[in-house]
Amino acid sequence: MSYPPVIPANGLNFTKILHSDTYPAIDPTTESKHSGHAIFITGASSGIGLATAHSFAKAGASYIGLASLDPFPSTITTSLHSAAALGNHPPPKLSILHLDVLDQPSIDTAVSHISATFNAKLDVLINCAGYMAPGASIAASDDDAYWRTFEVNLRGTYRVTKAFLPLVLQDTAGLKTVVNISSVAAHNLRCEYSSYGISKNAILRFTEFLMAENAEAGLLAYCVHPGAVLTRLAESMPRDTLAGLKDTPEMAADTLVYLTQGRREWLAGRYLSCTWDLPELLAREDEIVGGDKLKMRMVL
C-alpha cells in the first residue's frame, strides 16, 4: 500500500455553502462596523494584506497601519481614502511602514510609531506576512530557502505578535483581536512544499497557545485560511497549481473584516477558512463548541 494510505481531512467543505468571491452578507460597506477601531496589518503592500486594508477602510476603521518589506503602490493613500468614501466614512488616519518581521529593531520602531499615532490603541492585529520556498523535496531542498519559510511564517508571526500584544490588550474596551494567516496547506500532505505546510501547521498551534495564555486578559486569537488566492507568494508554484488559485483577495479581506468587528469568544482559538459561508458557520456555534471543533487534535 502506498503512503499515505488515507488522504488527510483538510476541512475545505466544512460548510455546505462555499465561496470563491466576496458576497453580500460580508459586504464591508453595509455589514461591518469598524468606526473608531485601530488596525495593523503586516504583509500589506499587495494581495490579501492590501485588500484587507481597503476592506477595513470601507467598514469605517478610524486608524489603519500597513506594514511590509516590499514597496507600497504610489496610490495607496488615495485608494484607501476612496475606499472609505464608498462606505460613507471619513478617511482613516494611515501609517504606512517599512517593516521586516525578522528584524527586532524594525518591529520595535513600528510598535512605538503605532502606539504614538493611534493614541496607544490597537484593536486588531493581522499577521499576513508570509513566504514560500520554491518547490523541492526535502532531500533536494535548499537549506536557506527551506528554513526561511519557518523564519518568516512562524518566527515573524511570533515576533510581531509578542511585540504588539501589550498594545492589543491595553484598551479595556478594545476588540483585543489577533488574526494569524495560516493555510489549508497546514492540513495537506503536498510533496515538495513541506516547509510551507509545516510552518502553517505550527501557526495553528501557536494561535491556540496564544489564546490559552491570554484568554483571561480578553484576547481573541483566530487562525485563518484566506482561500486559494493567487499572490506573489505563490508565483513559483507549478502552472497547473496556479490555474486553480481562483479565490479573490477581496473574499478573504471582507471575511476578516466581518469576523473582527465584534467579539466572538466561542470561535476564538480555532481555525476557519474564508471560503466557508460565515452566516452558516456562525449559526453552528453549539455544534462547534460542543464538539470542540476546528482545532488540531490527534485522532485515536
Short mmCIF file of C-alpha atoms in Angstrom, two decimals:
data_model
loop_
_atom_site.label_atom_id
_atom_site.label_comp_id
_atom_site.label_asym_id
_atom_site.label_seq_id
_atom_site.Cartn_x
_atom_site.Cartn_y
_atom_site.Cartn_z
CA MET A 1 0.00 0.00 0.00
CA SER A 2 1.38 3.39 -0.93
CA TYR A 3 1.95 6.10 1.65
CA PRO A 4 -0.12 7.88 2.84
CA PRO A 5 -2.96 5.32 2.79
CA VAL A 6 -5.60 7.90 3.74
CA ILE A 7 -5.93 11.40 2.32
CA PRO A 8 -5.88 13.74 5.32
CA ALA A 9 -9.03 15.75 6.01
CA ASN A 10 -8.49 19.44 5.29
CA GLY A 11 -11.89 20.84 6.22
CA LEU A 12 -12.47 22.65 2.95
CA ASN A 13 -16.11 21.54 2.86
CA PHE A 14 -16.96 22.22 6.50
CA THR A 15 -19.86 24.46 5.45
CA LYS A 16 -22.36 23.42 2.81
CA ILE A 17 -22.15 26.83 1.16
CA LEU A 18 -18.69 27.73 -0.15
CA HIS A 19 -17.41 30.91 -1.74
CA SER A 20 -14.60 31.96 -4.08
CA ASP A 21 -15.50 35.66 -4.16
CA THR A 22 -16.97 38.14 -1.72
CA TYR A 23 -20.74 38.09 -1.15
CA PRO A 24 -23.45 40.43 0.20
CA ALA A 25 -23.53 39.02 3.74
CA ILE A 26 -19.95 40.22 4.37
CA ASP A 27 -20.04 43.44 2.32
CA PRO A 28 -17.88 45.82 4.39
CA THR A 29 -19.83 48.89 3.28
CA THR A 30 -23.09 47.58 4.74
CA GLU A 31 -22.44 44.59 7.03
CA SER A 32 -19.30 45.50 9.00
CA LYS A 33 -18.84 48.30 11.52
CA HIS A 34 -15.32 49.35 12.47
CA SER A 35 -15.75 53.03 13.27
CA GLY A 36 -13.28 54.04 15.98
CA HIS A 37 -11.19 50.90 15.58
CA ALA A 38 -7.42 50.79 15.07
CA ILE A 39 -5.99 48.10 12.77
CA PHE A 40 -2.42 46.96 11.98
CA ILE A 41 -1.65 44.61 9.06
CA THR A 42 1.69 43.08 8.10
CA GLY A 43 2.40 41.94 4.54
CA ALA A 44 0.08 44.73 3.42
CA SER A 45 1.72 46.04 0.25
CA SER A 46 -0.13 43.66 -2.08
CA GLY A 47 -2.55 40.75 -2.32
CA ILE A 48 -4.58 39.76 0.71
CA GLY A 49 -2.98 42.25 3.09
CA LEU A 50 -3.62 45.21 0.79
CA ALA A 51 -7.18 44.09 0.07
CA THR A 52 -7.79 43.76 3.81
CA ALA A 53 -6.67 47.34 4.40
CA HIS A 54 -9.16 48.54 1.79
CA SER A 55 -11.94 46.46 3.31
CA PHE A 56 -11.30 47.93 6.76
CA ALA A 57 -11.43 51.41 5.21
CA LYS A 58 -14.80 50.58 3.63
CA ALA A 59 -16.04 49.46 7.05
CA GLY A 60 -15.04 52.76 8.63
CA ALA A 61 -11.87 51.88 10.56
CA SER A 62 -10.50 55.10 12.03
CA TYR A 63 -6.83 54.07 12.10
CA ILE A 64 -5.14 51.70 9.66
CA GLY A 65 -1.48 50.74 9.85
CA LEU A 66 0.06 48.94 6.88
CA ALA A 67 3.49 47.35 7.04
CA SER A 68 5.58 45.45 4.52
CA LEU A 69 9.12 44.68 3.47
CA ASP A 70 8.11 45.39 -0.13
CA PRO A 71 7.25 48.84 -1.52
CA PHE A 72 3.67 50.07 -1.47
CA PRO A 73 1.74 51.31 -4.52
CA SER A 74 2.17 55.05 -5.03
CA THR A 75 -1.62 55.43 -4.96
CA ILE A 76 -2.08 53.72 -1.59
CA THR A 77 -3.30 56.78 0.33
CA THR A 78 -5.70 57.89 -2.38
CA SER A 79 -7.14 54.41 -2.86
CA LEU A 80 -7.72 53.90 0.87
CA HIS A 81 -9.44 57.26 1.18
CA SER A 82 -11.62 56.34 -1.80
CA ALA A 83 -12.45 53.01 -0.15
CA ALA A 84 -13.62 54.82 2.97
CA ALA A 85 -15.81 57.08 0.85
CA LEU A 86 -17.53 54.01 -0.63
CA GLY A 87 -18.84 53.24 2.84
CA ASN A 88 -19.65 56.90 3.52
CA HIS A 89 -16.90 57.10 6.13
CA PRO A 90 -14.28 59.80 6.74
CA PRO A 91 -10.73 59.00 5.59
CA PRO A 92 -8.85 56.84 8.10
CA LYS A 93 -5.64 58.00 9.71
CA LEU A 94 -2.94 56.00 7.95
CA SER A 95 0.50 54.78 8.96
CA ILE A 96 2.44 53.16 6.13
CA LEU A 97 5.59 51.50 7.41
CA HIS A 98 8.57 49.58 6.09
CA LEU A 99 8.75 46.50 8.30
CA ASP A 100 10.91 43.39 8.33
CA VAL A 101 9.17 40.82 10.54
CA LEU A 102 12.55 39.20 11.24
CA ASP A 103 14.25 42.41 12.37
CA GLN A 104 13.51 43.23 16.01
CA PRO A 105 14.54 46.91 15.84
CA SER A 106 12.22 47.31 12.84
CA ILE A 107 9.36 45.76 14.82
CA ASP A 108 10.07 47.84 17.93
CA THR A 109 10.04 51.02 15.84
CA ALA A 110 6.69 50.01 14.36
CA VAL A 111 5.19 49.40 17.82
CA SER A 112 6.37 52.78 19.07
CA HIS A 113 5.09 54.56 15.97
CA ILE A 114 1.67 52.88 16.03
CA SER A 115 1.25 53.48 19.75
CA ALA A 116 2.03 57.19 19.36
CA THR A 117 -0.01 57.65 16.17
CA PHE A 118 -3.04 55.59 17.22
CA ASN A 119 -3.29 57.06 20.74
CA ALA A 120 -1.96 53.92 22.46
CA LYS A 121 -4.74 51.84 20.92
CA LEU A 122 -4.77 48.76 18.69
CA ASP A 123 -7.95 46.74 18.26
CA VAL A 124 -6.93 44.24 15.58
CA LEU A 125 -3.53 42.85 14.59
CA ILE A 126 -3.43 40.83 11.37
CA ASN A 127 -0.27 38.81 10.69
CA CYS A 128 -0.36 38.47 6.91
CA ALA A 129 3.36 38.49 6.03
CA GLY A 130 4.44 35.16 4.59
CA TYR A 131 6.97 33.27 2.49
CA MET A 132 7.02 30.05 0.48
CA ALA A 133 10.24 28.34 -0.60
CA PRO A 134 10.38 27.10 -4.21
CA GLY A 135 9.07 23.57 -4.52
CA ALA A 136 11.60 20.84 -3.79
CA SER A 137 11.68 17.56 -1.94
CA ILE A 138 13.28 17.56 1.49
CA ALA A 139 16.28 15.71 0.07
CA ALA A 140 16.73 18.22 -2.76
CA SER A 141 15.78 21.37 -0.87
CA ASP A 142 17.98 24.42 -0.34
CA ASP A 143 18.74 24.78 3.36
CA ASP A 144 18.40 28.56 3.47
CA ALA A 145 15.19 28.76 1.43
CA TYR A 146 13.63 25.88 3.36
CA TRP A 147 14.37 27.44 6.73
CA ARG A 148 13.44 30.97 5.66
CA THR A 149 9.87 29.71 5.30
CA PHE A 150 9.85 28.91 9.02
CA GLU A 151 11.61 32.15 9.88
CA VAL A 152 9.08 34.38 8.13
CA ASN A 153 5.89 32.40 8.69
CA LEU A 154 6.43 31.29 12.27
CA ARG A 155 9.17 33.38 13.84
CA GLY A 156 7.91 36.53 12.13
CA THR A 157 4.37 35.91 13.37
CA TYR A 158 5.70 35.20 16.86
CA ARG A 159 7.88 38.31 16.99
CA VAL A 160 5.24 40.71 15.71
CA THR A 161 2.57 39.24 17.97
CA LYS A 162 4.79 39.34 21.04
CA ALA A 163 5.77 42.94 20.38
CA PHE A 164 2.25 44.24 19.70
CA LEU A 165 0.41 42.13 22.29
CA PRO A 166 0.68 44.67 25.14
CA LEU A 167 -0.82 47.33 22.87
CA VAL A 168 -3.60 44.99 21.74
CA LEU A 169 -4.52 44.17 25.34
CA GLN A 170 -4.12 47.68 26.72
CA ASP A 171 -7.55 49.11 25.88
CA THR A 172 -10.14 47.52 28.16
CA ALA A 173 -12.89 48.47 25.69
CA GLY A 174 -10.97 47.31 22.61
CA LEU A 175 -11.54 44.30 20.38
CA LYS A 176 -8.28 42.71 21.59
CA THR A 177 -8.05 40.59 18.46
CA VAL A 178 -5.14 38.86 16.69
CA VAL A 179 -5.61 37.11 13.34
CA ASN A 180 -2.86 34.80 12.11
CA ILE A 181 -3.00 33.90 8.43
CA SER A 182 -2.43 30.17 8.04
CA SER A 183 -3.40 27.97 5.09
CA VAL A 184 -5.23 24.80 4.16
CA ALA A 185 -1.68 23.62 3.44
CA ALA A 186 -1.42 23.08 7.20
CA HIS A 187 -3.69 20.05 6.78
CA ASN A 188 -2.46 18.72 3.43
CA LEU A 189 0.47 16.49 2.50
CA ARG A 190 1.71 18.28 -0.60
CA CYS A 191 5.10 16.89 -1.52
CA GLU A 192 7.86 19.39 -2.33
CA TYR A 193 6.21 22.10 -0.21
CA SER A 194 6.78 20.59 3.23
CA SER A 195 8.34 23.69 4.80
CA TYR A 196 5.28 25.78 3.96
CA GLY A 197 2.79 23.20 5.20
CA ILE A 198 4.69 22.53 8.41
CA SER A 199 5.12 26.23 9.18
CA LYS A 200 1.42 26.91 8.62
CA ASN A 201 0.53 23.91 10.78
CA ALA A 202 2.69 25.33 13.55
CA ILE A 203 0.78 28.61 13.35
CA LEU A 204 -2.40 26.70 14.23
CA ARG A 205 -0.88 25.54 17.50
CA PHE A 206 0.77 28.91 18.10
CA THR A 207 -2.67 30.51 17.87
CA GLU A 208 -4.16 28.02 20.33
CA PHE A 209 -1.37 28.64 22.84
CA LEU A 210 -1.68 32.39 22.35
CA MET A 211 -5.39 32.18 23.11
CA ALA A 212 -4.98 29.86 26.11
CA GLU A 213 -2.33 32.04 27.71
CA ASN A 214 -4.18 35.33 27.21
CA ALA A 215 -7.88 34.46 27.35
CA GLU A 216 -8.27 35.88 30.85
CA ALA A 217 -6.87 39.17 29.57
CA GLY A 218 -9.62 39.20 26.94
CA LEU A 219 -7.60 38.23 23.87
CA LEU A 220 -9.36 36.73 20.85
CA ALA A 221 -6.98 34.88 18.51
CA TYR A 222 -8.03 33.32 15.21
CA CYS A 223 -6.14 31.21 12.69
CA VAL A 224 -7.46 31.73 9.16
CA HIS A 225 -7.05 30.14 5.73
CA PRO A 226 -7.57 33.04 3.28
CA GLY A 227 -8.58 30.83 0.37
CA ALA A 228 -6.71 29.76 -2.76
CA VAL A 229 -5.60 33.23 -3.79
CA LEU A 230 -3.00 33.97 -6.47
CA THR A 231 -0.46 36.20 -4.70
CA ARG A 232 3.24 36.95 -5.10
CA LEU A 233 3.95 34.24 -2.55
CA ALA A 234 2.52 31.54 -4.83
CA GLU A 235 4.10 32.64 -8.10
CA SER A 236 6.80 29.95 -8.02
CA MET A 237 4.27 27.10 -7.86
CA PRO A 238 3.61 24.84 -10.88
CA ARG A 239 1.45 26.25 -13.66
CA ASP A 240 -1.35 23.75 -13.09
CA THR A 241 -1.49 24.76 -9.43
CA LEU A 242 -1.58 28.46 -10.28
CA ALA A 243 -4.54 27.81 -12.57
CA GLY A 244 -6.51 26.58 -9.57
CA LEU A 245 -5.88 29.65 -7.42
CA LYS A 246 -9.18 31.34 -8.25
CA ASP A 247 -10.34 32.75 -4.92
CA THR A 248 -10.28 36.54 -4.70
CA PRO A 249 -8.32 38.55 -2.13
CA GLU A 250 -11.49 40.59 -1.57
CA MET A 251 -13.27 37.49 -0.25
CA ALA A 252 -10.53 36.95 2.31
CA ALA A 253 -10.41 40.65 3.20
CA ASP A 254 -14.15 41.06 3.67
CA THR A 255 -14.30 37.87 5.74
CA LEU A 256 -11.59 39.12 8.10
CA VAL A 257 -13.27 42.49 8.48
CA TYR A 258 -16.66 40.94 9.20
CA LEU A 259 -15.14 38.41 11.61
CA THR A 260 -13.29 41.01 13.68
CA GLN A 261 -15.98 43.67 14.02
CA GLY A 262 -17.21 42.18 17.29
CA ARG A 263 -16.12 39.77 19.99
CA ARG A 264 -16.92 36.10 19.41
CA GLU A 265 -15.25 34.35 22.33
CA TRP A 266 -16.68 30.96 21.35
CA LEU A 267 -14.92 30.99 17.96
CA ALA A 268 -11.54 32.26 19.14
CA GLY A 269 -8.60 29.88 19.32
CA ARG A 270 -9.91 27.98 16.30
CA TYR A 271 -9.16 27.58 12.60
CA LEU A 272 -11.52 28.82 9.93
CA SER A 273 -11.50 29.24 6.17
CA CYS A 274 -12.55 32.35 4.29
CA THR A 275 -14.20 30.09 1.71
CA TRP A 276 -16.73 28.98 4.32
CA ASP A 277 -20.05 30.78 4.39
CA LEU A 278 -19.85 32.95 7.50
CA PRO A 279 -23.58 33.11 8.32
CA GLU A 280 -23.73 29.30 8.14
CA LEU A 281 -20.57 28.94 10.23
CA LEU A 282 -21.77 31.31 12.94
CA ALA A 283 -25.11 29.51 13.10
CA ARG A 284 -23.26 26.30 14.06
CA GLU A 285 -21.91 27.69 17.35
CA ASP A 286 -23.42 24.96 19.54
CA GLU A 287 -22.04 22.19 17.32
CA ILE A 288 -18.56 23.71 17.15
CA VAL A 289 -18.28 24.48 20.85
CA GLY A 290 -19.92 21.23 21.96
CA GLY A 291 -17.59 19.15 19.81
CA ASP A 292 -14.59 21.42 20.39
CA LYS A 293 -14.17 21.51 16.63
CA LEU A 294 -11.79 23.44 14.35
CA LYS A 295 -8.73 22.72 16.49
CA MET A 296 -5.69 20.49 15.95
CA ARG A 297 -6.09 17.12 17.66
CA MET A 298 -4.72 13.59 17.41
CA VAL A 299 -7.29 11.07 16.19
CA LEU A 300 -7.20 7.86 18.27
#
